[in-house]
Amino acid sequence: MATGAIGVAVIGAVTAVAVGTGGGSGAAPTYATVAEGAVTATAGAAGNVRSADSRDLAFSTSGTVTKVYVKVGAKVRAGARLARVDQTRALEDVAAARATLAAAEAAESSGTGATGANAAAAAAGRATISLAAYRTTSPSPTPSASPSATKRPSTRPSTPRQTPTSRAPASSRSSGGGTSGGTTSAAQLEARVIQAKNTLTQAERTLAGTVITAPIDGTVLAVNGRAGDTASASSTFITIGDLEELQLQATFSQNDVARIRIGQEAEITLSTDSTKTYAGSVTHVDTNATTSDQLVKYGVMIAFDDVPSTVLIGQSGTVSVTTASATDVLYVPSSAVRTAANGTSTVRVRQGGRTVTRTVKVGVRGDACVEITSGLSKGERVVTSG
């Protein structure tokens, strides 16, 4: 550059002026003019397109796949059957559980573990056995010439000993207590019904787990098997997603994510065409970080305002989120502002033929410029380097 020449570079609306002298030993200072306009701060990251609501679906019961009802790309409604494993064993278990419950409920309604004639027969049998046992264990008297003297002692005790034995079932039912002579109590009968109901519920749950149904309206994104394959419980077999609402899932550094808020505006650029940008907004910010090579990052979801017709699931792209902005404000290049450890910001200003340091207050710190809220006037020149 010739001696005394002035070079001018325009950065946005900020004019930077470099003044050089041929004899100077150091670099000439560069100046910029305080301008008025808009300042915008952004945070950028890369990511991939995904469904706003995608579900990984699995059988809750392991077995052999007998039917796959859908293919990749199929549109399904909530509740639609997607796939099924063999149900033979599950159906048998449900039938057995229902029969067990019916028997338990019948026994409870009759008030005893045995019903009808069987209950009467059981009670009569127990009375007979009790009486026989009594006769067998009673001491035999000394023979006598008078038959009546020997029979009376043996027959009189039999009457009172039969009575409690034959009435035991009634006493047991009315008290709801324990068992007597093999009779089941009311509490035990009720417990059997409850247990049978629980068994049936579990059997029905297992049967339901042999079928995968769609939890939402959506499109089938993946099918990880076919008829004849063995499916393991809890292993993803089908994935569906809502393609009406697509988002870019990006990962931001911990410094940038501190400035990101749900609802902030963003611009998305897809890798297939870097000349086009699509408007969007932040819909979700992860609260748990992921660490890779000592870099801490957070996932952020950005939804398209209008989903492009050509966008594909998994497609890569970049996003720029507007974290702060100010319009019609004074600003200077970021390089003109120096901030001390205590938070005080200063600039060097050309004033009266010399350069002085001045304290300023700043607002939005943009990507290239900083908003000045006080301390400078429009048109003043500040030092940016040198």
Coordinates of C-alpha atoms in Angstrom, one line a residue:
M1 CA 0.0 0.0 0.0
A2 CA 1.4 3.4 -0.9
T3 CA 2.5 5.8 1.8
G4 CA -0.5 7.8 3.2
A5 CA -3.0 5.6 1.3
I6 CA -6.2 4.6 3.1
G7 CA -7.7 1.1 2.6
V8 CA -11.5 0.7 3.3
A9 CA -13.2 -2.6 4.1
V10 CA -17.0 -2.9 4.6
I11 CA -18.3 -5.4 7.1
G12 CA -22.1 -5.3 7.0
A13 CA -22.8 -1.6 7.8
V14 CA -19.6 -1.2 9.8
T15 CA -16.8 0.6 7.9
A16 CA -13.3 -0.4 8.9
V17 CA -10.5 2.1 8.0
A18 CA -6.8 1.2 8.1
V19 CA -4.4 4.1 8.2
G20 CA -0.8 3.3 7.5
T21 CA 2.4 5.4 7.3
G22 CA 5.4 4.2 5.3
G23 CA 7.7 4.6 8.2
G24 CA 5.8 2.9 10.9
S25 CA 7.6 0.0 12.6
G26 CA 4.4 -1.8 13.8
A27 CA 1.0 -2.7 12.3
A28 CA -1.2 0.3 11.6
P29 CA -4.4 0.4 13.7
T30 CA -7.7 -0.5 12.1
Y31 CA -10.8 1.4 12.8
A32 CA -14.5 0.8 12.4
T33 CA -17.4 3.2 12.6
V34 CA -20.2 2.7 15.1
A35 CA -23.2 1.8 13.1
E36 CA -26.9 1.3 13.6
G37 CA -28.8 -1.9 12.6
A38 CA -29.6 -5.4 13.7
V39 CA -27.4 -7.8 15.7
T40 CA -28.1 -11.5 15.7
A41 CA -26.5 -14.4 17.7
T42 CA -26.8 -17.9 16.5
A43 CA -25.7 -21.4 17.5
G44 CA -25.0 -24.0 14.8
A45 CA -24.8 -27.8 14.7
A46 CA -25.2 -30.8 12.4
G47 CA -27.8 -33.6 12.6
N48 CA -30.2 -35.9 10.9
V49 CA -33.9 -35.9 10.0
R50 CA -36.2 -38.1 12.0
S51 CA -39.8 -38.4 12.8
A52 CA -41.2 -36.2 15.6
D53 CA -43.0 -39.3 16.9
S54 CA -41.4 -42.7 16.1
R55 CA -42.0 -45.9 18.0
D56 CA -39.9 -49.1 18.2
L57 CA -42.4 -52.0 18.7
A58 CA -41.7 -55.5 20.0
F59 CA -43.6 -58.6 21.0
S60 CA -43.9 -59.0 24.7
T61 CA -44.1 -62.8 24.2
S62 CA -41.3 -64.7 22.4
G63 CA -42.2 -67.2 19.7
T64 CA -42.2 -68.1 16.0
V65 CA -43.5 -65.3 13.7
T66 CA -46.6 -66.6 11.9
K67 CA -47.8 -63.4 10.2
V68 CA -46.4 -60.0 9.2
Y69 CA -49.3 -57.8 8.0
V70 CA -47.3 -54.8 6.7
K71 CA -44.3 -53.7 4.6
V72 CA -41.9 -50.8 4.9
G73 CA -43.6 -47.6 3.7
A74 CA -47.2 -48.8 4.5
K75 CA -49.4 -46.2 6.2
V76 CA -51.3 -47.6 9.2
R77 CA -53.9 -46.4 11.6
A78 CA -53.7 -46.7 15.4
G79 CA -54.8 -50.1 16.5
A80 CA -54.0 -51.9 13.3
R81 CA -52.4 -55.3 13.5
L82 CA -48.8 -55.3 12.3
A83 CA -47.4 -58.8 13.1
R84 CA -48.1 -61.9 15.2
V85 CA -46.3 -64.9 16.7
D86 CA -47.7 -68.4 17.3
Q87 CA -50.6 -68.2 19.7
T88 CA -51.3 -71.9 20.4
R89 CA -49.8 -72.1 23.9
A90 CA -51.2 -68.7 24.9
L91 CA -54.7 -69.6 23.8
E92 CA -54.6 -72.9 25.7
D93 CA -53.4 -71.1 28.9
V94 CA -56.3 -68.6 28.6
A95 CA -58.8 -71.4 28.2
A96 CA -57.4 -73.3 31.2
A97 CA -57.4 -70.2 33.4
R98 CA -61.0 -69.4 32.5
A99 CA -62.1 -73.0 33.5
T100 CA -60.2 -72.7 36.8
L101 CA -61.9 -69.4 37.6
A102 CA -65.3 -70.8 36.8
A103 CA -64.8 -73.7 39.1
A104 CA -63.5 -71.5 41.9
E105 CA -66.5 -69.1 41.6
A106 CA -68.9 -72.1 41.6
A107 CA -67.3 -73.4 44.8
E108 CA -67.4 -70.0 46.4
S109 CA -71.1 -69.6 45.6
S110 CA -72.0 -72.9 47.2
G111 CA -70.1 -72.0 50.3
T112 CA -67.9 -75.1 50.5
G113 CA -65.0 -76.8 48.7
A114 CA -67.4 -79.6 47.7
T115 CA -70.9 -79.0 46.2
G116 CA -74.3 -80.7 46.2
A117 CA -74.5 -84.4 46.8
N118 CA -70.7 -84.7 47.0
A119 CA -70.7 -82.3 50.0
A120 CA -73.4 -84.3 51.8
A121 CA -71.7 -87.6 51.0
A122 CA -68.4 -86.2 52.3
A123 CA -70.1 -85.1 55.5
A124 CA -71.8 -88.4 56.0
G125 CA -68.6 -90.3 55.3
R126 CA -66.7 -88.3 57.9
A127 CA -69.5 -88.9 60.5
T128 CA -69.3 -92.7 59.9
I129 CA -65.6 -92.8 60.1
S130 CA -65.7 -90.8 63.4
L131 CA -68.2 -93.1 64.9
A132 CA -66.3 -96.2 63.8
A133 CA -63.1 -94.8 65.3
Y134 CA -64.9 -94.1 68.6
R135 CA -66.1 -97.7 68.9
T136 CA -62.7 -99.1 68.1
T137 CA -60.9 -97.1 70.7
S138 CA -63.5 -97.4 73.5
P139 CA -62.5 -99.8 76.4
S140 CA -64.3 -103.1 76.5
P141 CA -66.1 -104.0 79.7
T142 CA -65.8 -107.4 81.5
P143 CA -68.3 -110.0 80.1
S144 CA -71.5 -110.4 82.1
A145 CA -74.5 -112.6 82.0
S146 CA -76.7 -109.5 81.6
P147 CA -76.4 -108.2 77.9
S148 CA -78.1 -104.9 78.7
A149 CA -75.5 -104.0 81.2
T150 CA -72.7 -104.1 78.7
K151 CA -74.5 -102.4 75.8
R152 CA -75.7 -99.2 77.5
P153 CA -72.2 -97.7 78.3
S154 CA -71.1 -98.3 74.7
T155 CA -74.1 -96.7 72.9
R156 CA -74.8 -93.7 75.1
P157 CA -71.5 -91.9 74.4
S158 CA -72.0 -92.3 70.6
T159 CA -74.8 -89.7 70.4
P160 CA -72.9 -86.6 71.7
R161 CA -69.7 -87.5 69.7
Q162 CA -71.7 -87.7 66.4
T163 CA -73.2 -84.2 66.8
P164 CA -70.1 -82.0 66.6
T165 CA -68.7 -84.0 63.8
S166 CA -71.8 -83.8 61.6
R167 CA -72.3 -80.1 62.3
A168 CA -68.7 -79.0 61.7
P169 CA -69.3 -77.8 58.1
A170 CA -72.1 -75.5 59.2
S171 CA -70.0 -74.1 62.0
S172 CA -67.1 -73.5 59.6
R173 CA -69.2 -71.7 57.0
S174 CA -70.8 -69.4 59.5
S175 CA -67.7 -68.4 61.3
G176 CA -65.5 -68.0 58.2
G177 CA -62.6 -69.4 60.2
G178 CA -60.4 -72.4 59.6
T179 CA -61.2 -75.8 58.4
S180 CA -62.8 -78.7 60.2
G181 CA -63.0 -82.3 59.0
G182 CA -61.6 -81.2 55.5
T183 CA -64.2 -78.5 54.8
T184 CA -62.8 -75.3 53.0
S185 CA -63.5 -72.0 54.7
A186 CA -65.1 -69.0 53.1
A187 CA -61.9 -67.0 53.2
Q188 CA -60.0 -69.8 51.4
L189 CA -62.7 -70.0 48.8
E190 CA -62.5 -66.3 48.2
A191 CA -58.7 -66.5 47.9
R192 CA -58.9 -69.2 45.3
V193 CA -61.2 -67.0 43.2
I194 CA -58.8 -64.1 43.5
Q195 CA -55.9 -66.3 42.5
A196 CA -57.8 -67.7 39.5
K197 CA -58.6 -64.2 38.4
N198 CA -55.0 -63.1 38.6
T199 CA -53.9 -66.2 36.6
L200 CA -56.5 -65.4 33.9
T201 CA -55.3 -61.8 33.7
Q202 CA -51.7 -62.9 33.2
A203 CA -52.7 -65.5 30.6
E204 CA -54.7 -62.8 28.7
R205 CA -51.8 -60.4 28.9
T206 CA -49.5 -63.0 27.5
L207 CA -51.9 -63.7 24.6
A208 CA -52.1 -60.0 23.8
G209 CA -48.3 -59.9 23.7
T210 CA -48.3 -62.3 20.8
V211 CA -49.6 -59.5 18.5
I212 CA -48.0 -56.1 17.7
T213 CA -50.5 -53.3 17.0
A214 CA -49.9 -49.7 15.9
P215 CA -50.0 -47.3 18.9
I216 CA -50.4 -44.3 16.6
D217 CA -51.3 -43.3 13.0
G218 CA -48.1 -43.4 11.0
T219 CA -45.8 -45.0 8.4
V220 CA -43.9 -48.3 8.8
L221 CA -40.2 -47.4 8.8
A222 CA -38.6 -50.8 9.4
V223 CA -39.6 -54.4 9.6
N224 CA -36.9 -56.6 11.2
G225 CA -38.2 -60.1 10.4
R226 CA -40.6 -62.3 8.4
A227 CA -42.9 -65.3 8.9
G228 CA -40.9 -68.3 10.2
D229 CA -38.4 -66.2 12.1
T230 CA -38.0 -66.5 15.9
A231 CA -38.9 -63.3 17.6
S232 CA -37.5 -62.5 21.1
A233 CA -39.6 -60.6 23.6
S234 CA -38.6 -56.9 23.9
S235 CA -36.5 -56.9 20.8
T236 CA -37.6 -54.3 18.2
F237 CA -39.5 -56.0 15.4
I238 CA -41.2 -53.0 13.7
T239 CA -40.7 -49.3 13.8
I240 CA -43.3 -46.8 12.8
G241 CA -43.2 -43.0 12.7
D242 CA -45.3 -39.9 12.0
L243 CA -44.0 -38.5 8.7
E244 CA -46.3 -35.5 8.8
E245 CA -44.1 -33.9 11.4
L246 CA -40.4 -34.3 10.7
Q247 CA -37.6 -32.8 12.7
L248 CA -33.8 -32.4 12.6
Q249 CA -32.1 -33.9 15.6
A250 CA -28.8 -32.1 16.1
T251 CA -26.1 -32.2 18.9
F252 CA -24.9 -28.9 20.3
S253 CA -21.8 -28.1 22.5
Q254 CA -22.5 -27.4 26.2
N255 CA -21.5 -23.8 25.6
D256 CA -24.1 -23.3 22.8
V257 CA -26.9 -25.3 24.4
A258 CA -26.9 -23.0 27.4
R259 CA -28.3 -20.3 25.1
I260 CA -30.9 -22.4 23.3
R261 CA -34.5 -22.3 24.4
I262 CA -37.7 -24.1 23.2
G263 CA -39.5 -21.9 20.6
Q264 CA -36.4 -20.2 19.2
E265 CA -36.4 -19.7 15.4
A266 CA -34.0 -21.7 13.3
E267 CA -32.9 -22.2 9.7
I268 CA -32.3 -25.8 8.4
T269 CA -30.1 -26.7 5.4
L270 CA -30.2 -30.2 4.0
S271 CA -27.1 -31.8 2.6
T272 CA -28.8 -32.6 -0.7
D273 CA -29.1 -28.9 -1.6
S274 CA -27.0 -26.4 0.4
T275 CA -28.5 -23.4 -1.5
K276 CA -31.9 -23.8 0.2
T277 CA -32.8 -23.1 3.8
Y278 CA -36.0 -24.1 5.6
A279 CA -37.6 -22.3 8.5
G280 CA -38.0 -24.2 11.7
S281 CA -38.1 -23.9 15.5
V282 CA -36.7 -25.6 18.6
T283 CA -39.1 -28.1 20.1
H284 CA -36.9 -30.0 22.6
V285 CA -33.6 -29.8 24.4
D286 CA -32.1 -32.8 26.1
T287 CA -31.4 -32.6 29.8
N288 CA -28.9 -35.4 29.7
A289 CA -25.6 -34.9 28.0
T290 CA -23.6 -37.4 25.8
T291 CA -19.8 -37.4 26.0
S292 CA -17.5 -38.4 23.2
D293 CA -13.7 -37.9 23.2
Q294 CA -14.2 -35.6 26.2
L295 CA -16.6 -33.4 24.3
V296 CA -19.9 -32.8 26.1
K297 CA -22.9 -32.4 23.8
Y298 CA -26.7 -32.1 24.1
G299 CA -29.4 -33.2 21.7
V300 CA -31.8 -30.6 20.3
M301 CA -34.9 -31.2 18.2
I302 CA -35.8 -28.6 15.5
A303 CA -39.1 -29.0 13.7
F304 CA -39.7 -27.9 10.1
D305 CA -42.4 -25.2 9.8
D306 CA -43.3 -26.7 6.4
V307 CA -41.9 -30.2 5.7
P308 CA -40.2 -30.4 2.3
S309 CA -41.7 -32.9 0.0
T310 CA -38.3 -34.4 -0.9
V311 CA -37.0 -34.8 2.6
L312 CA -36.1 -38.4 3.8
I313 CA -35.8 -40.0 7.2
G314 CA -32.1 -40.1 8.2
Q315 CA -31.1 -37.4 5.8
S316 CA -28.2 -35.2 7.1
G317 CA -28.3 -31.5 7.4
T318 CA -27.2 -28.5 9.5
V319 CA -29.1 -26.0 11.6
S320 CA -28.6 -22.4 12.8
V321 CA -30.6 -21.4 15.8
T322 CA -31.2 -17.8 16.5
T323 CA -30.4 -17.5 20.3
A324 CA -30.7 -13.7 20.6
S325 CA -31.3 -10.7 18.4
A326 CA -31.8 -6.9 18.6
T327 CA -32.9 -4.4 15.9
D328 CA -32.3 -0.7 15.4
V329 CA -29.4 -0.7 17.9
L330 CA -25.8 0.6 17.8
Y331 CA -23.2 -2.0 17.3
V332 CA -19.4 -2.5 16.6
P333 CA -17.4 -5.4 15.4
S334 CA -16.8 -8.1 18.1
S335 CA -13.0 -7.5 17.8
A336 CA -13.4 -3.9 19.0
V337 CA -14.8 -4.9 22.4
R338 CA -12.5 -6.1 25.2
T339 CA -14.1 -7.7 28.3
A340 CA -12.2 -8.0 31.6
A341 CA -12.6 -10.9 34.1
N342 CA -14.9 -8.8 36.2
G343 CA -17.3 -8.3 33.3
T344 CA -16.4 -4.7 32.4
S345 CA -16.3 -4.0 28.7
T346 CA -14.1 -1.4 27.0
V347 CA -13.3 -0.1 23.6
R348 CA -10.6 2.2 22.2
V349 CA -12.1 5.3 20.5
R350 CA -10.4 7.8 18.2
Q351 CA -11.1 11.1 19.9
G352 CA -9.5 14.5 19.1
G353 CA -6.6 13.1 17.1
R354 CA -5.7 10.5 19.7
T355 CA -7.0 7.1 20.9
V356 CA -8.6 6.8 24.3
T357 CA -10.1 3.9 26.2
R358 CA -13.8 4.1 27.1
T359 CA -16.0 1.9 29.2
V360 CA -19.2 0.7 27.4
K361 CA -22.2 -1.4 28.2
V362 CA -23.0 -4.2 25.8
G363 CA -26.2 -6.1 24.9
V364 CA -26.5 -8.9 22.3
R365 CA -23.2 -10.5 21.4
G366 CA -23.8 -11.5 17.8
D367 CA -21.7 -13.8 15.6
A368 CA -19.7 -10.8 14.1
C369 CA -20.9 -7.7 16.0
V370 CA -21.8 -6.6 19.6
E371 CA -24.7 -4.4 20.5
I372 CA -23.6 -1.2 22.4
T373 CA -26.3 0.0 24.8
S374 CA -24.3 2.9 26.2
G375 CA -20.9 4.6 26.0
L376 CA -20.7 5.2 22.2
S377 CA -22.5 7.4 19.6
K378 CA -23.3 6.6 16.0
G379 CA -20.4 7.6 13.7
E380 CA -17.6 7.4 16.2
R381 CA -14.6 5.4 15.3
V382 CA -13.3 2.5 17.4
V383 CA -10.1 0.5 17.1
T384 CA -10.6 -3.1 16.0
S385 CA -6.9 -4.1 15.7
G386 CA -3.5 -2.7 16.0

